[in-house]
Each structure stands twice: as C-alpha cells, then as structure tokens.
DNA sequence: GGGCTCGCTTGAAACGGTTCAACCATGCTA
DNA sequence: TAGCATGGTTGAACCGTTTCAAGCGAGCCC
C-alpha cells in the first residue's frame, strides 16, 4: 500500500488534493472531515476516509502551522543535556507534551549567552508556540528577542527578576538553610561550600543563605569557587582541608561538581563520612550506591517540570496575562556521607525544607 | 525598537512584504538579498538590510520549509532520555546539528512499539528531513512508515537486519568476548550475566557471545534475565549467589541495571571486588567514584553519534543510495570492582576489543 | 407559491516565504 | 544600426493546508 502511494505520486507524498480527487469531493470537504468542525454527510465522509487510507495520506503539519498560525511545537532551551538534572527535565517534558499533542524542540546554550540568543532566534523563527528555558547568566538579549516575538515563555531553575516572564524554581534559600541546619544537627561545626558557578542567581541565593545560616548558628563558613576540571581545584581543596580552619563538612553546589570533588577527596585519602561529611545539591542517581551513601538535597525536578508546563499551556491556550512565580521546596535526604562518625551506612532521614 | 515593530504590526511579526514596502522594492528582491543567489544592486541591498534591521524582521522558517520542501529539522527517536547513554547521545547530536543549521526534534518511545509508530508519524508529519533512531524491539510498523515517506534514516545501537536503513552500532559480540577474556585473565572461573531486556538484538548478540566465549575457555556461564525493579530480582540474585554453582563474577548488561544490582548486592552483604567481581556494560559517569571503582565496557557513544550524523547528512544533502553499516569497537576498562581479590583500587588497564 | 431556515458543499483567498519567466536598460559586437 | 548578451528587477505562481463567503437543494411555514 505504501508502495502504491509512492507509485501514484512519485517522489511526493499525497496531499489533500489527491485525497479530494480520489474521493470525488472538494478539498474543503476533506479538510472538514479531518477537522470535524463543519458537518459532512456520511457518504462523503466514508469516501474521504477510504481515500485517505488507500493513499496513506497524512496531513502536512508545516502547511497546517503556516495557515493556522501556530505550530504546536514548544522549545526547550537548556544549558546542557548530560547532567542528570536536565535529562530528567527533558524526559518529563517530552512525556507531558506528547500526551497533549505537542512536539518539543530542544536546543542547548552550554551556558554561553551568545549561543543562547542564536538558538533562541532559531526557535522563534520556527514559530514555536511557547518556550521553556533555563537561562544563562546574562540572558538579557535572549529575553528581549522572546518578548519582541510575543511568545509565552517560562523560565525555570534560575529566576532572574524580569517581569515579562513566569518563573518556576526551587527555594534555594530555604534549601540551603535546611542543609546547614541538618549538618549542624549532625554535629558539624565548620562548613565548606564548594561551588562551580558563583555568578548564577541560584548560586548567589545559596551563598547568601549559607553564610547567613552559618553565622546564625555560630558555625565556621568557608567557600571554594572553582572549576573542578581545573588543575588548581584539587590543590586548593587539599590546602583548605589541611589548613588551620579545617572544615568537617562540605556542601557541594551540584552533582556535576560532586563527582570530581569526590575523586579529589579520594585521591587525598580523606574518607567521606569518616574524616569529612559531604552533602550535595541535586540527587544524582548514583547517590544510593556509593559507600557510604551520599546525603543530598533533592531537587524537585519533576514538580518543576509539571508546574512549568501547566503555566505554559495555560498561557499558550488561554493567553493568561498575569505573571506567576512558583517556588518548590527541596528535600534534605540525610545519609551516611554526611554523618559525623562513620557509624551507620543504612537508613535515611528526610526533612522537607 | 522591538516595541516599535510590535506597534507597527500589532500582534503580528513583520513579514517579507513589510520589509519590501519599507525598502521600496519588491518581495522578490528582499528574498534575493536574504538568499544571496541572484545579484542585487548595492543601493537596494542596503535599503533592504536597513528595513530588516529597523523592523526586527526574521524569516518565518515554517513558510520557508513549506516552499522549499525541506525543513532542516532532524528527528531523534530514542527509547528514554534519563540514561546517561541517551543523554550523551542527544547532547552530541544537538551540538553537531546546530553547527550545520539543523534543529533536532526529540521524541521518546519508552520502548513501546505502538508509541514509537505514533511518535514517528508525528515526526514525519512535521516533514523532518532525516531521522536518527534507536528502534524498539519490534520496529516494523515504524520502519514501514519511514520507508513509505522516503525519509532518510539511520538506526543506531540496535541493528535489526532491514535493508532499507543504515546502521551504526557497537560490536556487541567482540565486546562480550573481550569482557569474558578480561574476567578470565583476572582468574574468575564462573560467570553470571545479568540482563534486563533479553529480547533486544544487541542483547541477543551479547548472550550468544557470552556463552560461546565462556564455553571456549571452559568457564561456568549462568544467566539471570529479570527486571531489577521487580521484587523477585533480589531474591533470585541471592539464590544464585548462594547456590552450589556460586559465580565469582557478574557481568551487567547496562548501567541502568547496574545501579539496582549493586544495591541488591550491598543489601546481601556481598562485597563487590572482594566477594564477587563486577563488570558493567556502558560507562556510567559515577563508575570512577565508587569504592572500589567500577570496571566497565565503555560504549563508544560519541563515535556512534558522529558516524550516524555523517551518514545522515550525506543522505539528506547528496542523497547517497547505498546502505551502510558501521560498527564501532567498545573498550574494556578494568578496575577494582572486577578484580579477583580486593588488592588494589587504583590504576586502570584498558583493552580495545 | 414565496420566502426562510437549515444542512451540506464548494471554490477561492489567505498564510509567508521562494522561484522563475518575463522584462528592462545598458553596453558591446558585428 | 540592428542584434544580443548581461545584470537587475519585478510580479505572479506555488508549497499544502484552513477558513469563509457564497451557493444550492430540500423542507417548512404561512
């Protein structure tokens, strides 16, 4: 049958006109049976349906998009796909979108604002109906583009204060305070916060909360901001760990950072959960299999994806106009890596922030 | 300026006709300066360019696609995004595609053939120029759809013998033989192969190679095929490990399986790299931070992505016609988890298959 | 029987670009 | 001076849909 169609319309897929011709009706009628709004007599309807089946006709969505003036494609702009966090995000979106008849087009900025505006431009040119985006550190030009095109957009994860868009993020301030509290409860007195991108708004909020919470409790608070891929990283970490103000617990700002950091610790012969406590932001899938298991502050990624989609679909389909700002709570999962002594490796304790 | 454009064309982005009017030329001329094929006088060219800048005009790609009869969008059909393997794949593709002016539209089948054909249909309706796909176990209907549409496609990872498409995969047979050899060299005598999806072509190749290689060396070869999310999994694993033919090394068929398996082992109190050797297919990012570090057979994902793209672009742009089949070698990375005795946790040995 | 409504059908005009035949000055050649 | 190639320019047709005004026949009411 497929062969049949190819033979009849060499090198071209059948169009609505072929269907109309074969069914002996006008193109308008075919469109009507396809879209089911205007009534069509049963005789013609079945004739059309038969022709469609015989030809293997499938409507061309790009023509539809052009005429209908919307594409049912949403753009997803992330900074990278490899991290477990973004992969989970993409997966959530693809699922929800597919169920509602949308396609998702994913593009990556790799954290580069210039690349970001280029890729956003491409998405806009493709007439996406909406945009979900994890902004880079300086997203102004991209924001202007989006606003000029008048495309609904919701920003996730990093909330820059821009009144033109919706935001859904996690509560970084509360999460960090809870993290500090949990560590303090465990008996840790001197904390070190290791961060990869100190300039990110999310990170800035965490840094502020970290120092504030530590001060409130009279804990020591140090910080190391450095690319772990950098050679100097391990050296600086070693230096801090052997210095006079030796920290007894480390908070890592995300799971991508955690991996090289743990490697460095291992190379230094510093035992996690024995010589030092470790708590990391995000929940990498491998957190549970480590020995000792890794304590984490669990990023509410599924909830964020769901809220972002809800807001976007509302704006796309009903054109809501007030801007929303949603904040989800993270959850501290205490495990062996953050304990004061090596004692246990087992059970976990949870605390909602 | 953005505001300006919005005001002049309320609720509508500027089109090529607006540009033409403003520059005092015909639409054909605007198109010519945009596409640079036909010569345009300098005076008009700058007039057009000025108008474009003033209006913030950007060509509508869906109109372009309709007229040009190609979209410069490629579809990427995977079975899931969460696994490190697919995330890496997506990231590689997005990078290469963006550089060459393509957009990628990703859809997920979740391993379900029915969902796969629906999603492939959506991609085809959107007039993708090409398709890169990790097929499900029974992809026939999807294959027919793709072939009928006449869209170039390259299948990766799982090579079903279908002459209509190109394939790029890893050499599962050689990889498994090398794995068995490496384990044997380490002194292991009874091997257990734990697999999640025994029906996959890739897995079938591995299973055959596993039994064959073990037999050739006179090693014991057992197999456990079971969903690790299933309760029975841990019980069956325990049973095998305590039985009379107690294996002294396990090969896990992929990293998603490895995680729950390691957890089960831990719960059983069986020490990895001490009581039992473990080697896993794929290289999860966390392989290095485990104690002991995880021995893996490294999946050549970047190489696969690159080859697949090369083939696809060739077919899309030059319409090559002979089908190709590319096989990349995996690499065994020996580490502590697969050692016979707990001895070392450090250095790694590599063996190309 | 005339006028209406009602259900169905049609054909043409968009949508926003690209492409191409035709045209128009020039300047060059014979 | 006619003939002709050449560089620029234009306008209309086209891509494959949807949408909508207009038409049409049948049935109904007065």
XYZ file of C-alpha atoms (C1' of nucleotides) in Angstrom:
766
model
C 0.000 0.000 0.000
C 2.811 2.276 0.861
C 4.367 1.235 -2.403
C 1.137 2.065 -4.101
C 1.168 5.614 -2.836
C 4.767 6.122 -3.849
C 3.998 4.920 -7.338
C 0.979 7.148 -7.823
C 2.700 10.277 -6.550
C 6.279 9.724 -7.478
C 8.683 11.363 -5.077
C 5.919 13.297 -3.415
C 3.645 12.408 -0.565
C -0.068 12.543 -1.246
C -1.737 15.839 -0.429
C -5.226 16.792 0.498
C -5.907 17.421 -3.199
C -5.065 13.885 -4.141
C -7.452 12.716 -1.477
C -10.160 15.077 -2.712
C -9.732 13.938 -6.288
C -9.838 10.297 -5.385
C -12.894 10.694 -3.161
C -14.618 12.899 -5.705
C -15.126 15.840 -3.352
C -13.618 19.269 -2.871
C -10.565 19.967 -0.763
C -12.721 21.908 1.651
C -14.709 18.795 2.378
C -11.590 16.747 3.045
C -10.410 19.388 5.442
C -13.787 19.308 7.125
C -13.713 15.579 7.752
C -10.164 15.944 9.017
C -11.036 18.688 11.440
C -14.544 17.668 12.334
C -15.981 21.108 12.879
C -18.413 21.533 9.977
C -20.901 18.709 9.388
C -20.219 16.339 6.466
C -22.654 13.782 5.040
C -21.907 10.168 5.865
C -21.484 9.138 2.247
C -18.797 11.710 1.582
C -17.163 11.178 4.926
C -16.571 7.486 4.285
C -15.428 8.187 0.736
C -12.844 10.588 2.096
C -11.765 8.242 4.847
C -11.327 5.457 2.313
C -9.255 7.631 0.054
C -7.075 8.664 2.987
C -6.464 5.070 3.958
C -5.810 3.968 0.396
C -3.329 6.745 -0.199
C -1.698 6.618 3.211
C -2.307 10.330 3.428
C -1.100 12.245 6.441
C -1.629 15.995 6.739
C 1.488 18.085 6.360
C 1.965 19.822 9.692
C 4.130 22.563 8.320
C 1.380 23.692 5.974
C -1.025 23.471 8.879
C 1.246 25.551 11.045
C 1.576 28.198 8.394
C -2.132 28.541 7.896
C -3.259 28.092 11.476
C -0.597 30.434 12.715
C 0.544 28.148 15.452
C 2.795 25.126 15.376
C 2.116 23.050 18.441
C 5.838 22.895 19.000
C 7.398 24.113 22.198
C 11.046 24.960 22.529
C 13.118 23.715 25.411
C 16.287 25.656 25.931
C 18.669 24.137 28.425
C 22.306 24.725 29.182
C 23.353 21.108 28.714
C 21.773 17.705 28.462
C 24.311 15.458 30.053
C 23.556 16.248 33.646
C 21.044 14.001 35.295
C 19.018 17.039 36.180
C 18.445 18.208 32.627
C 17.924 14.725 31.318
C 15.133 14.254 33.832
C 13.687 17.591 32.831
C 13.671 16.765 29.152
C 12.136 13.405 29.785
C 9.344 14.896 31.857
C 8.554 17.494 29.241
C 8.589 15.144 26.315
C 6.114 12.916 28.098
C 3.640 15.603 29.021
C 3.957 17.395 25.708
C 3.375 14.264 23.639
C 0.239 13.485 25.563
C -1.172 16.870 24.669
C -0.195 16.798 21.033
C 2.855 18.993 21.236
C 6.324 18.335 19.966
C 9.401 19.568 21.777
C 12.411 21.020 20.081
C 15.412 21.029 22.301
C 18.350 23.342 21.963
C 21.405 23.815 24.146
C 23.143 27.012 25.164
C 26.017 25.402 27.035
C 25.852 28.374 29.329
C 27.018 30.743 26.608
C 24.769 33.835 26.310
C 25.786 34.472 22.728
C 24.949 30.944 21.658
C 21.786 31.226 23.679
C 20.482 34.190 21.707
C 21.318 32.479 18.421
C 19.496 29.323 19.414
C 16.531 31.206 20.810
C 16.370 33.035 17.493
C 16.230 29.739 15.639
C 13.415 28.516 17.858
C 11.466 31.714 17.330
C 11.955 31.565 13.572
C 10.476 28.089 13.697
C 7.373 29.624 15.213
C 7.356 27.727 18.464
C 4.160 28.355 20.394
C 5.948 28.519 23.701
C 9.311 28.304 25.329
C 10.656 26.725 28.469
C 14.104 27.863 29.294
C 16.935 27.575 31.750
C 18.571 30.965 31.248
C 22.313 31.553 31.140
C 23.950 34.017 33.434
C 23.236 37.038 31.230
C 20.086 36.301 29.298
C 19.018 39.878 28.500
C 19.381 39.703 24.724
C 17.526 36.416 24.557
C 14.817 37.805 26.795
C 14.375 40.800 24.504
C 14.058 38.549 21.477
C 11.414 36.436 23.132
C 9.474 39.410 24.385
C 9.598 41.074 20.961
C 8.219 37.951 19.333
C 5.476 37.859 21.922
C 5.929 34.151 22.573
C 4.916 32.861 26.003
C 7.894 31.659 27.981
C 8.506 30.255 31.392
C 11.913 30.334 32.945
C 12.943 27.539 35.192
C 15.623 26.874 37.714
C 17.216 30.292 37.558
C 14.992 33.190 38.392
C 16.214 36.489 37.077
C 13.923 39.259 38.128
C 12.283 40.019 34.788
C 8.615 40.964 34.899
C 7.989 39.741 31.357
C 8.175 36.045 32.173
C 6.941 33.400 34.548
C 9.298 31.563 36.789
C 9.337 28.252 38.486
C 12.300 27.463 40.646
C 13.298 25.719 43.774
C 13.601 27.571 47.032
C 17.357 27.901 47.197
C 17.386 29.995 50.299
C 15.304 27.582 52.346
C 17.142 24.581 50.939
C 20.500 25.924 51.958
C 19.275 26.868 55.409
C 17.901 23.396 55.875
C 21.183 21.920 54.664
C 23.161 23.937 57.161
C 20.717 23.025 59.921
C 20.950 19.327 59.093
C 24.719 19.417 59.133
C 24.724 21.339 62.393
C 22.343 18.841 63.937
C 24.795 16.151 62.967
C 27.435 17.944 64.991
C 29.492 19.544 62.227
C 30.977 22.879 63.257
C 32.994 24.190 60.318
C 31.411 24.068 56.897
C 32.868 24.493 53.427
C 30.668 25.367 50.470
C 32.145 24.276 47.131
C 30.588 25.902 44.080
C 31.148 25.803 40.377
C 29.275 28.849 39.048
C 29.223 31.509 41.741
C 27.580 34.030 39.409
C 24.318 32.152 38.851
C 21.337 33.683 40.629
C 20.547 30.353 42.191
C 24.061 30.089 43.479
C 24.051 33.640 44.741
C 20.955 32.906 46.793
C 22.577 29.796 48.181
C 25.785 31.579 49.038
C 23.938 34.277 50.928
C 21.816 31.754 52.786
C 24.877 29.669 53.565
C 26.764 32.457 55.242
C 23.716 33.755 56.983
C 22.600 30.414 58.355
C 26.105 29.510 59.461
C 26.535 32.829 61.227
C 23.202 32.438 62.987
C 24.399 29.163 64.420
C 27.923 30.279 65.103
C 29.392 27.809 62.612
C 32.537 28.331 60.612
C 31.784 29.024 56.954
C 34.310 28.809 54.123
C 33.848 28.768 50.416
C 35.704 27.463 47.370
C 34.606 28.639 43.932
C 36.495 26.901 41.198
C 36.076 24.795 38.101
C 36.783 21.230 39.228
C 38.131 20.371 35.780
C 40.846 22.873 36.583
C 44.121 21.512 37.953
C 44.182 24.043 40.747
C 40.956 22.685 42.153
C 42.367 19.631 43.884
C 45.316 21.593 45.201
C 43.135 24.306 46.696
C 40.808 21.764 48.186
C 43.734 19.949 49.764
C 45.073 23.207 51.093
C 41.757 24.068 52.726
C 41.369 20.625 54.216
C 44.773 20.715 55.825
C 44.726 24.334 56.929
C 44.103 25.545 60.459
C 40.385 26.140 59.981
C 39.921 22.598 58.719
C 36.236 22.124 57.768
C 34.486 18.994 58.943
C 31.718 19.044 56.355
C 31.442 20.050 52.699
C 28.363 21.166 50.802
C 28.692 20.730 47.031
C 26.580 23.019 44.898
C 25.572 20.385 42.355
C 26.050 16.803 41.331
C 28.292 17.534 38.348
C 30.663 19.142 40.735
C 30.312 16.345 43.253
C 31.895 13.726 41.036
C 35.296 15.355 40.559
C 35.202 16.555 44.133
C 34.728 13.061 45.483
C 37.522 11.885 43.241
C 39.788 14.580 44.626
C 38.868 13.631 48.190
C 39.631 10.029 47.425
C 42.981 10.923 45.917
C 43.751 12.918 49.050
C 42.952 9.919 51.192
C 40.219 11.790 53.014
C 37.438 9.379 53.926
C 33.943 10.633 53.126
C 31.582 10.166 56.066
C 34.546 9.395 58.267
C 37.097 12.183 58.008
C 34.651 14.607 56.479
C 30.917 14.983 55.922
C 29.594 15.554 52.413
C 26.197 16.829 51.328
C 25.414 17.581 47.693
C 22.748 19.576 45.917
C 20.734 17.642 43.263
C 20.181 13.973 43.620
C 22.423 12.054 41.271
C 21.102 8.581 40.509
C 24.212 7.024 41.916
C 23.812 8.638 45.336
C 22.496 5.440 46.859
C 25.177 3.006 45.679
C 28.144 4.921 46.937
C 29.765 3.772 50.132
C 28.793 5.469 52.267
C 25.579 6.540 50.536
C 25.513 10.173 49.585
C 23.448 12.691 51.533
C 21.677 15.067 49.159
C 19.319 17.951 48.907
C 16.865 16.572 46.434
C 15.971 18.902 43.587
C 12.210 18.911 42.944
C 12.705 18.470 39.205
C 9.502 16.606 38.415
C 7.423 19.179 40.268
C 9.222 21.983 38.478
C 8.621 20.394 35.099
C 4.955 19.919 35.864
C 4.365 23.470 37.070
C 6.288 24.959 34.178
C 4.239 23.015 31.694
C 0.959 23.935 33.340
C 1.763 27.607 33.250
C 2.964 27.434 29.682
C -0.042 25.563 28.367
C -2.340 27.968 30.142
C -0.623 30.904 28.555
C -0.461 29.271 25.121
C -4.067 28.187 25.016
C -5.900 30.705 27.128
C -3.454 33.563 26.966
C -3.464 34.280 30.671
C -1.791 37.562 31.343
C -0.676 37.865 34.945
C 2.864 36.630 35.560
C 3.341 33.814 38.017
C 6.237 32.821 40.144
C 6.275 29.375 41.662
C 8.776 28.094 44.163
C 9.104 24.442 45.038
C 10.671 23.151 48.194
C 13.691 20.891 48.137
C 14.095 17.991 50.495
C 17.142 17.060 52.528
C 17.969 13.374 52.441
C 20.423 12.588 55.198
C 22.693 9.642 54.554
C 25.998 8.186 55.602
C 28.223 10.616 53.727
C 27.163 13.488 55.957
C 27.327 11.723 59.292
C 29.669 12.899 61.982
C 31.191 9.460 62.522
C 31.406 6.515 60.148
C 28.851 4.636 62.310
C 25.952 3.725 60.008
C 25.531 3.421 56.263
C 21.924 2.436 56.243
C 18.590 4.161 56.801
C 17.869 7.656 55.620
C 16.153 10.565 57.280
C 14.183 13.119 55.311
C 13.388 16.689 56.129
C 11.247 18.893 53.969
C 12.644 22.383 53.876
C 12.942 49.141 18.644
C 11.287 45.885 19.438
C 8.414 47.959 20.757
C 8.418 49.832 17.502
C 7.930 46.700 15.465
C 5.152 45.489 17.713
C 3.364 48.787 17.355
C 3.577 48.873 13.579
C 2.356 45.329 13.088
C 0.097 44.765 16.002
C 0.029 41.150 17.130
C 1.870 40.044 14.050
C 5.518 39.743 13.313
C 6.804 41.650 10.299
C 6.871 39.707 7.041
C 8.912 39.957 3.936
C 6.187 42.150 2.455
C 6.545 44.722 5.194
C 10.250 44.791 4.550
C 9.691 45.193 0.814
C 7.246 48.039 1.333
C 9.530 49.842 3.710
C 12.578 49.449 1.482
C 10.608 50.388 -1.616
C 11.420 47.188 -3.509
C 9.599 44.023 -4.484
C 9.362 40.954 -2.314
C 11.444 39.060 -4.822
C 14.308 41.441 -4.215
C 14.088 41.038 -0.471
C 14.207 37.318 -0.896
C 17.207 37.710 -3.137
C 19.215 39.688 -0.617
C 18.228 37.150 2.014
C 19.348 34.190 -0.016
C 22.203 35.764 -1.894
C 21.869 33.783 -5.082
C 20.729 36.377 -7.616
C 22.765 39.606 -7.761
C 21.202 42.725 -6.189
C 22.451 46.297 -6.612
C 24.220 47.807 -3.636
C 21.694 50.590 -3.200
C 18.741 48.247 -2.898
C 20.658 45.779 -0.830
C 21.416 48.302 1.865
C 17.872 49.644 1.746
C 16.581 46.148 2.366
C 19.111 45.458 5.095
C 18.141 48.688 6.811
C 14.465 47.851 6.661
C 15.150 44.403 8.083
C 17.086 45.846 10.978
C 14.527 48.547 11.664
C 11.666 46.095 11.671
C 13.472 43.331 13.510
C 12.402 41.032 10.713
C 13.271 37.384 10.833
C 12.193 34.975 8.105
C 9.475 32.545 9.101
C 11.042 29.104 8.831
C 7.768 27.316 8.515
C 6.894 29.241 5.393
C 10.375 28.542 4.111
C 10.020 24.868 4.836
C 6.717 24.668 3.033
C 8.001 26.298 -0.097
C 11.480 24.800 -0.141
C 10.114 21.377 0.599
C 12.606 20.660 3.312
C 12.696 21.735 6.912
C 16.249 21.400 8.157
C 14.873 19.598 11.157
C 16.020 16.111 12.051
C 14.121 13.823 14.327
C 15.802 11.921 17.101
C 13.809 8.997 18.344
C 15.143 7.403 21.487
C 13.679 4.999 23.974
C 14.312 7.211 27.001
C 16.366 10.232 27.934
C 17.233 9.579 31.522
C 20.003 7.114 30.962
C 23.435 8.605 30.729
C 23.850 6.923 27.388
C 20.958 8.657 25.679
C 21.663 11.971 27.312
C 25.162 11.848 25.880
C 23.727 10.923 22.511
C 21.286 13.809 22.484
C 23.942 16.232 23.529
C 26.281 15.115 20.778
C 23.599 15.431 18.136
C 22.340 18.808 19.227
C 25.859 20.145 19.025
C 26.648 18.860 15.577
C 23.218 19.684 14.204
C 23.253 23.275 15.449
C 26.602 23.865 13.840
C 25.202 22.826 10.489
C 21.986 24.791 10.757
C 19.712 21.944 11.710
C 17.291 21.735 14.574
C 16.617 18.467 16.379
C 13.235 17.350 17.495
C 13.439 14.673 20.089
C 10.745 12.149 20.809
C 10.695 9.164 23.135
C 9.248 5.717 22.561
C 9.919 4.375 26.052
C 10.499 1.050 24.372
C 6.862 0.744 23.347
C 6.445 -0.124 19.631
C 2.961 1.313 19.478
C 4.038 4.635 20.931
C 7.032 4.503 18.643
C 4.940 4.386 15.492
C 2.755 7.230 16.729
C 5.718 9.416 17.512
C 7.465 8.553 14.266
C 4.267 9.550 12.497
C 4.303 12.915 14.230
C 7.893 13.471 13.196
C 7.126 12.596 9.584
C 4.074 14.858 9.526
C 6.368 17.644 10.614
C 8.420 16.978 7.499
C 11.699 16.162 9.172
C 14.484 15.870 6.630
C 16.031 12.914 8.378
C 15.705 10.609 11.288
C 18.086 9.074 13.761
C 16.509 6.355 15.766
C 17.095 3.780 18.456
C 14.476 1.202 17.468
C 12.304 -0.674 19.912
C 12.205 -4.420 19.925
C 9.602 -4.680 17.143
C 10.004 -1.637 14.946
C 8.431 -2.998 11.746
C 5.474 -0.634 11.580
C 7.640 2.379 12.250
C 10.102 1.188 9.641
C 7.318 0.903 7.080
C 6.116 4.404 7.822
C 9.578 5.845 7.400
C 10.238 3.938 4.218
C 6.886 4.983 2.758
C 7.634 8.632 3.468
C 11.002 8.217 1.828
C 12.842 9.996 4.607
C 16.486 9.080 5.153
C 17.018 7.348 8.462
C 19.903 5.834 10.330
C 19.343 3.352 13.087
C 21.713 3.290 15.963
C 22.551 0.998 18.774
C 20.211 -1.804 17.804
C 20.748 -3.278 14.402
C 17.735 -5.091 13.041
C 18.518 -6.579 9.699
C 16.484 -4.258 7.473
C 17.991 -3.385 4.112
C 16.123 -0.083 3.899
C 18.217 1.723 6.505
C 21.742 2.433 7.592
C 23.046 1.218 10.888
C 25.715 2.267 13.275
C 26.206 0.148 16.318
C 28.809 -1.132 18.641
C 30.369 -4.541 18.188
C 28.480 -6.440 20.846
C 29.950 -9.783 20.016
C 33.543 -8.647 20.254
C 32.829 -6.569 23.355
C 31.370 -9.533 25.195
C 34.200 -11.814 24.176
C 36.701 -9.269 25.417
C 34.766 -8.937 28.659
C 34.834 -12.659 29.257
C 38.519 -12.786 28.369
C 39.327 -9.957 30.782
C 37.453 -11.642 33.590
C 39.112 -14.964 32.856
C 42.522 -13.323 32.840
C 41.684 -11.988 36.272
C 41.156 -15.547 37.417
C 37.364 -15.718 37.567
C 36.000 -19.151 36.719
C 32.216 -18.975 36.982
C 30.471 -16.053 35.363
C 26.934 -14.741 35.692
C 25.415 -12.491 33.034
C 22.599 -10.310 34.357
C 20.383 -8.779 31.695
C 17.339 -6.582 31.625
C 15.985 -6.932 28.080
C 16.938 -10.350 26.731
C 14.914 -9.760 23.561
C 16.908 -6.840 22.191
C 19.097 -7.679 19.219
C 22.065 -6.192 20.972
C 21.423 -8.325 23.999
C 20.900 -11.419 21.927
C 24.296 -10.936 20.343
C 25.846 -10.495 23.753
C 24.165 -13.558 25.175
C 25.377 -15.730 22.342
C 28.903 -14.395 22.609
C 28.856 -14.804 26.366
C 28.010 -18.486 26.265
C 30.296 -19.151 23.394
C 33.299 -17.389 24.892
C 32.756 -18.997 28.276
C 32.482 -22.422 26.739
C 35.650 -21.902 24.723
C 37.512 -21.175 27.915
C 35.807 -23.828 29.980
C 34.231 -21.268 32.287
C 30.908 -21.657 34.051
C 28.228 -19.446 32.487
C 24.937 -18.609 34.142
C 22.349 -16.015 33.265
C 19.673 -14.013 35.055
C 17.124 -12.124 32.974
C 14.812 -10.068 35.103
C 13.573 -6.559 35.688
C 15.575 -5.260 38.656
C 12.633 -3.085 39.722
C 10.834 -6.356 40.291
C 10.817 -7.733 43.836
C 11.845 -11.176 42.691
C 15.088 -9.811 41.310
C 16.958 -9.518 44.576
C 15.681 -12.866 45.758
C 16.765 -14.668 42.608
C 20.127 -12.977 42.666
C 20.621 -14.036 46.286
C 19.617 -17.556 45.427
C 22.135 -17.770 42.584
C 24.899 -16.311 44.702
C 24.401 -18.821 47.468
C 23.719 -21.844 45.293
C 26.187 -24.627 44.573
C 27.437 -23.127 41.302
C 28.194 -19.852 43.017
C 29.540 -17.373 40.386
C 32.595 -15.376 41.221
C 31.990 -12.579 38.706
C 28.964 -10.807 37.315
C 28.572 -9.021 34.005
C 25.727 -6.482 33.983
C 24.203 -5.729 30.609
C 23.891 -1.980 31.142
C 24.367 0.797 33.624
C 20.674 1.266 34.419
C 20.625 -2.286 35.561
C 23.884 -1.922 37.430
C 22.515 0.526 39.956
C 19.785 -1.664 41.451
C 22.021 -4.671 41.142
C 24.759 -3.055 43.187
C 22.150 -2.038 45.727
C 20.944 -5.628 45.943
C 24.490 -6.885 46.359
C 25.060 -4.388 49.114
C 21.853 -5.426 50.862
C 23.004 -9.017 50.643
C 26.284 -8.114 52.261
C 28.244 -9.328 49.258
C 31.336 -7.181 48.813
C 31.966 -6.011 45.275
C 35.562 -6.577 44.217
C 36.072 -8.751 47.266
C 33.437 -11.464 47.395
C 32.495 -11.027 43.772
C 33.782 -9.351 40.616
C 31.531 -6.929 38.735
C 31.862 -5.622 35.195
C 29.193 -3.478 33.579
C 28.350 -2.516 30.034
C 28.136 1.257 29.332
C 30.217 3.651 31.300
C 28.103 5.427 33.878
C 29.634 8.726 34.979
C 29.815 7.531 38.529
C 31.930 4.481 37.698
C 35.077 6.148 38.967
C 33.858 7.339 42.361
C 32.547 4.038 43.588
C 34.659 2.084 46.015
C 36.036 0.042 44.510
C 35.874 1.800 41.152
C 33.679 0.062 38.636
C 35.121 -1.927 35.757
C 33.221 -1.212 32.565
C 32.991 -1.916 28.903
C 32.922 1.582 27.541
C 30.227 2.265 24.979
C 31.594 4.258 22.025
C 28.706 6.717 22.132
C 30.468 9.781 20.772
C 31.830 7.806 17.842
C 28.395 6.372 17.159
C 26.791 9.811 17.215
C 29.397 11.161 14.855
C 29.100 8.355 12.331
C 25.332 8.438 12.411
C 25.272 12.128 11.726
C 27.776 11.847 8.895
C 25.757 9.213 7.162
C 22.522 11.069 7.657
C 23.807 14.397 6.384
C 25.282 12.677 3.372
C 21.984 11.063 2.575
C 19.980 14.224 3.227
C 22.146 16.509 1.171
C 23.618 14.312 -1.509
C 21.084 11.526 -1.487
C 23.587 8.707 -1.432
C 21.887 5.442 -2.114
C 23.953 2.504 -0.968
C 23.188 1.422 2.600
C 25.984 1.477 5.096
C 26.601 -0.436 8.244
C 29.166 0.807 10.691
C 30.364 -0.997 13.762
C 32.399 0.680 16.464
C 34.558 -1.170 18.934
C 33.963 -0.953 22.659
C 36.784 -0.756 25.136
C 37.195 -2.713 28.341
C 38.266 -0.628 31.301
C 39.462 -2.916 34.067
C 39.068 -1.540 37.571
C 38.829 -2.664 41.156
C 35.298 -3.987 41.023
C 36.304 -6.822 38.718
C 39.484 -7.856 40.460
C 39.868 -11.289 41.864
C 40.978 -10.056 45.296
C 40.308 -6.738 46.959
C 44.004 -5.810 46.485
C 44.037 -2.505 44.581
C 41.540 0.261 43.954
C 43.757 2.417 41.836
C 45.122 2.315 38.294
C 43.134 1.076 35.360
C 44.028 -1.121 32.457
C 42.454 -0.706 29.055
C 41.990 -3.182 26.305
C 40.498 -2.352 22.969
C 38.219 -5.136 21.801
C -46.218 29.574 -4.166
C -42.913 32.630 -1.962
C -39.779 33.249 1.498
C -36.961 31.115 5.168
C -34.123 28.306 7.521
C -31.027 24.570 7.601
C -27.525 21.233 6.294
C -24.072 20.433 3.229
C -20.772 21.663 -0.330
C -17.768 24.341 -2.949
C -14.000 27.402 -4.613
C -11.057 30.908 -3.713
C -8.385 33.609 -0.667
C -5.213 33.554 2.752
C -0.637 32.071 5.474
C 4.752 33.919 4.368
C 8.033 32.721 2.025
C 10.892 31.104 -2.834
C 11.370 30.671 -7.606
C 11.121 31.732 -12.214
C 9.650 33.629 -16.611
C 9.478 37.939 -18.408
C 11.024 42.491 -18.838
C 14.049 46.462 -18.948
C 18.089 49.104 -19.502
C 22.679 49.045 -20.786
C 26.719 48.274 -23.333
C 29.072 45.522 -26.600
C 29.639 43.266 -31.096
C 29.086 42.744 -35.896
C 22.256 50.384 -36.520
C 20.465 46.202 -35.582
C 21.216 42.220 -32.645
C 22.363 40.330 -28.467
C 24.139 39.046 -24.163
C 24.099 40.704 -19.321
C 22.983 42.461 -14.770
C 18.901 43.834 -12.144
C 14.165 43.822 -11.082
C 9.521 42.542 -10.856
C 5.100 40.046 -10.216
C 2.778 36.006 -10.167
C 2.554 31.225 -9.306
C 3.344 27.863 -5.978
C 4.096 24.984 -1.474
C -0.345 22.245 1.339
C -3.290 23.451 4.411
C -7.599 26.139 6.700
C -11.306 29.227 6.558
C -15.119 31.532 4.956
C -18.470 33.734 1.932
C -21.499 32.122 -1.200
C -24.409 28.730 -3.394
C -27.575 25.044 -3.511
C -31.347 21.953 -2.754
C -34.787 20.400 0.384
C -38.100 21.061 3.774
C -41.185 24.043 6.362
C -44.345 27.692 7.420
C -47.612 30.975 6.255
